[in-house]
Amino acid sequence: VNVSAERIFFGEKSEPMTMDELRKRLLRENLRAKPPAQRVVIVDAGKDVPYERYFQIVTAIAMANGVIALVEQTEKAGGGRP
């Protein structure tokens, strides 16, 4: 899941979707029935994502029995992003 302040993208094809569509999609994935290694949902949230939106995303994943993996954003010593 790639999240910005305005958009949510899901899957390898980066399908744009709303929060409600993401919740439905996660439930359709039936993560509960999969082994833990196949339940991992990677979340890549930009710096502009408000906490409330981030919280909604990780809560939706948890409610669908997903295992959350976060992408850590790092900055270069000069202040720029890699």
CSV table of C-alpha atoms in Angstrom, one decimal:
chain,number,residue,atom,x,y,z
A,1,VAL,CA,0.0,0.0,0.0
A,2,ASN,CA,1.4,3.3,-1.0
A,3,VAL,CA,-0.2,6.3,0.7
A,4,SER,CA,0.0,10.0,0.1
A,5,ALA,CA,-2.0,12.8,1.6
A,6,GLU,CA,-4.5,12.5,-1.3
A,7,ARG,CA,-4.2,9.0,-2.7
A,8,ILE,CA,-4.0,5.3,-1.8
A,9,PHE,CA,-2.4,2.8,-4.2
A,10,PHE,CA,-2.7,-0.9,-3.7
A,11,GLY,CA,-0.9,-3.9,-5.1
A,12,GLU,CA,1.8,-4.6,-7.6
A,13,LYS,CA,-0.2,-2.6,-10.2
A,14,SER,CA,-0.6,0.4,-7.9
A,15,GLU,CA,-4.3,0.5,-8.3
A,16,PRO,CA,-5.7,3.8,-7.0
A,17,MET,CA,-8.6,3.4,-4.5
A,18,THR,CA,-10.5,5.0,-1.7
A,19,MET,CA,-10.2,4.0,1.9
A,20,ASP,CA,-13.5,2.1,1.7
A,21,GLU,CA,-12.2,0.3,-1.4
A,22,LEU,CA,-9.0,-0.6,0.4
A,23,ARG,CA,-10.9,-2.1,3.3
A,24,LYS,CA,-13.1,-4.2,1.0
A,25,ARG,CA,-10.0,-5.3,-1.0
A,26,LEU,CA,-8.1,-6.4,2.1
A,27,LEU,CA,-11.1,-8.5,3.2
A,28,ARG,CA,-11.4,-10.1,-0.2
A,29,GLU,CA,-7.7,-11.1,0.1
A,30,ASN,CA,-8.8,-13.4,3.0
A,31,LEU,CA,-5.5,-12.9,4.8
A,32,ARG,CA,-6.8,-14.8,7.8
A,33,ALA,CA,-6.6,-18.1,5.8
A,34,LYS,CA,-3.0,-17.5,4.6
A,35,PRO,CA,0.2,-18.4,6.4
A,36,PRO,CA,1.9,-15.5,8.2
A,37,ALA,CA,4.5,-15.0,5.5
A,38,GLN,CA,1.7,-14.4,2.9
A,39,ARG,CA,-0.2,-12.0,5.1
A,40,VAL,CA,2.4,-9.2,5.0
A,41,VAL,CA,1.1,-5.9,3.7
A,42,ILE,CA,3.9,-3.3,3.1
A,43,VAL,CA,2.9,0.3,3.9
A,44,ASP,CA,4.9,3.1,2.3
A,45,ALA,CA,3.5,6.4,3.6
A,46,GLY,CA,4.9,9.7,2.4
A,47,LYS,CA,5.9,12.5,4.8
A,48,ASP,CA,2.7,14.4,3.8
A,49,VAL,CA,0.4,11.8,5.2
A,50,PRO,CA,-1.6,13.0,8.2
A,51,TYR,CA,-1.5,10.7,11.2
A,52,GLU,CA,-5.3,10.1,11.0
A,53,ARG,CA,-5.0,8.7,7.5
A,54,TYR,CA,-2.0,6.6,8.4
A,55,PHE,CA,-3.9,5.2,11.4
A,56,GLN,CA,-6.9,4.3,9.2
A,57,ILE,CA,-4.6,2.4,6.8
A,58,VAL,CA,-2.8,0.3,9.4
A,59,THR,CA,-6.1,-0.3,11.3
A,60,ALA,CA,-7.7,-1.6,8.1
A,61,ILE,CA,-4.8,-3.9,7.5
A,62,ALA,CA,-4.9,-5.2,11.1
A,63,MET,CA,-8.7,-5.7,11.0
A,64,ALA,CA,-8.2,-7.8,7.9
A,65,ASN,CA,-5.6,-9.9,9.8
A,66,GLY,CA,-2.7,-8.6,7.8
A,67,VAL,CA,0.9,-8.3,9.1
A,68,ILE,CA,2.0,-4.7,8.7
A,69,ALA,CA,5.5,-4.0,7.3
A,70,LEU,CA,6.5,-0.4,7.2
A,71,VAL,CA,8.9,1.3,4.7
A,72,GLU,CA,11.2,3.6,6.6
A,73,GLN,CA,11.9,6.9,4.9
A,74,THR,CA,15.5,8.0,5.4
A,75,GLU,CA,17.1,11.3,4.6
A,76,LYS,CA,20.6,11.9,3.3
A,77,ALA,CA,23.0,13.9,5.5
A,78,GLY,CA,22.5,17.0,3.2
A,79,GLY,CA,18.8,17.0,4.1
A,80,GLY,CA,17.6,15.5,0.8
A,81,ARG,CA,15.8,12.2,0.3
A,82,PRO,CA,17.7,9.3,-1.2
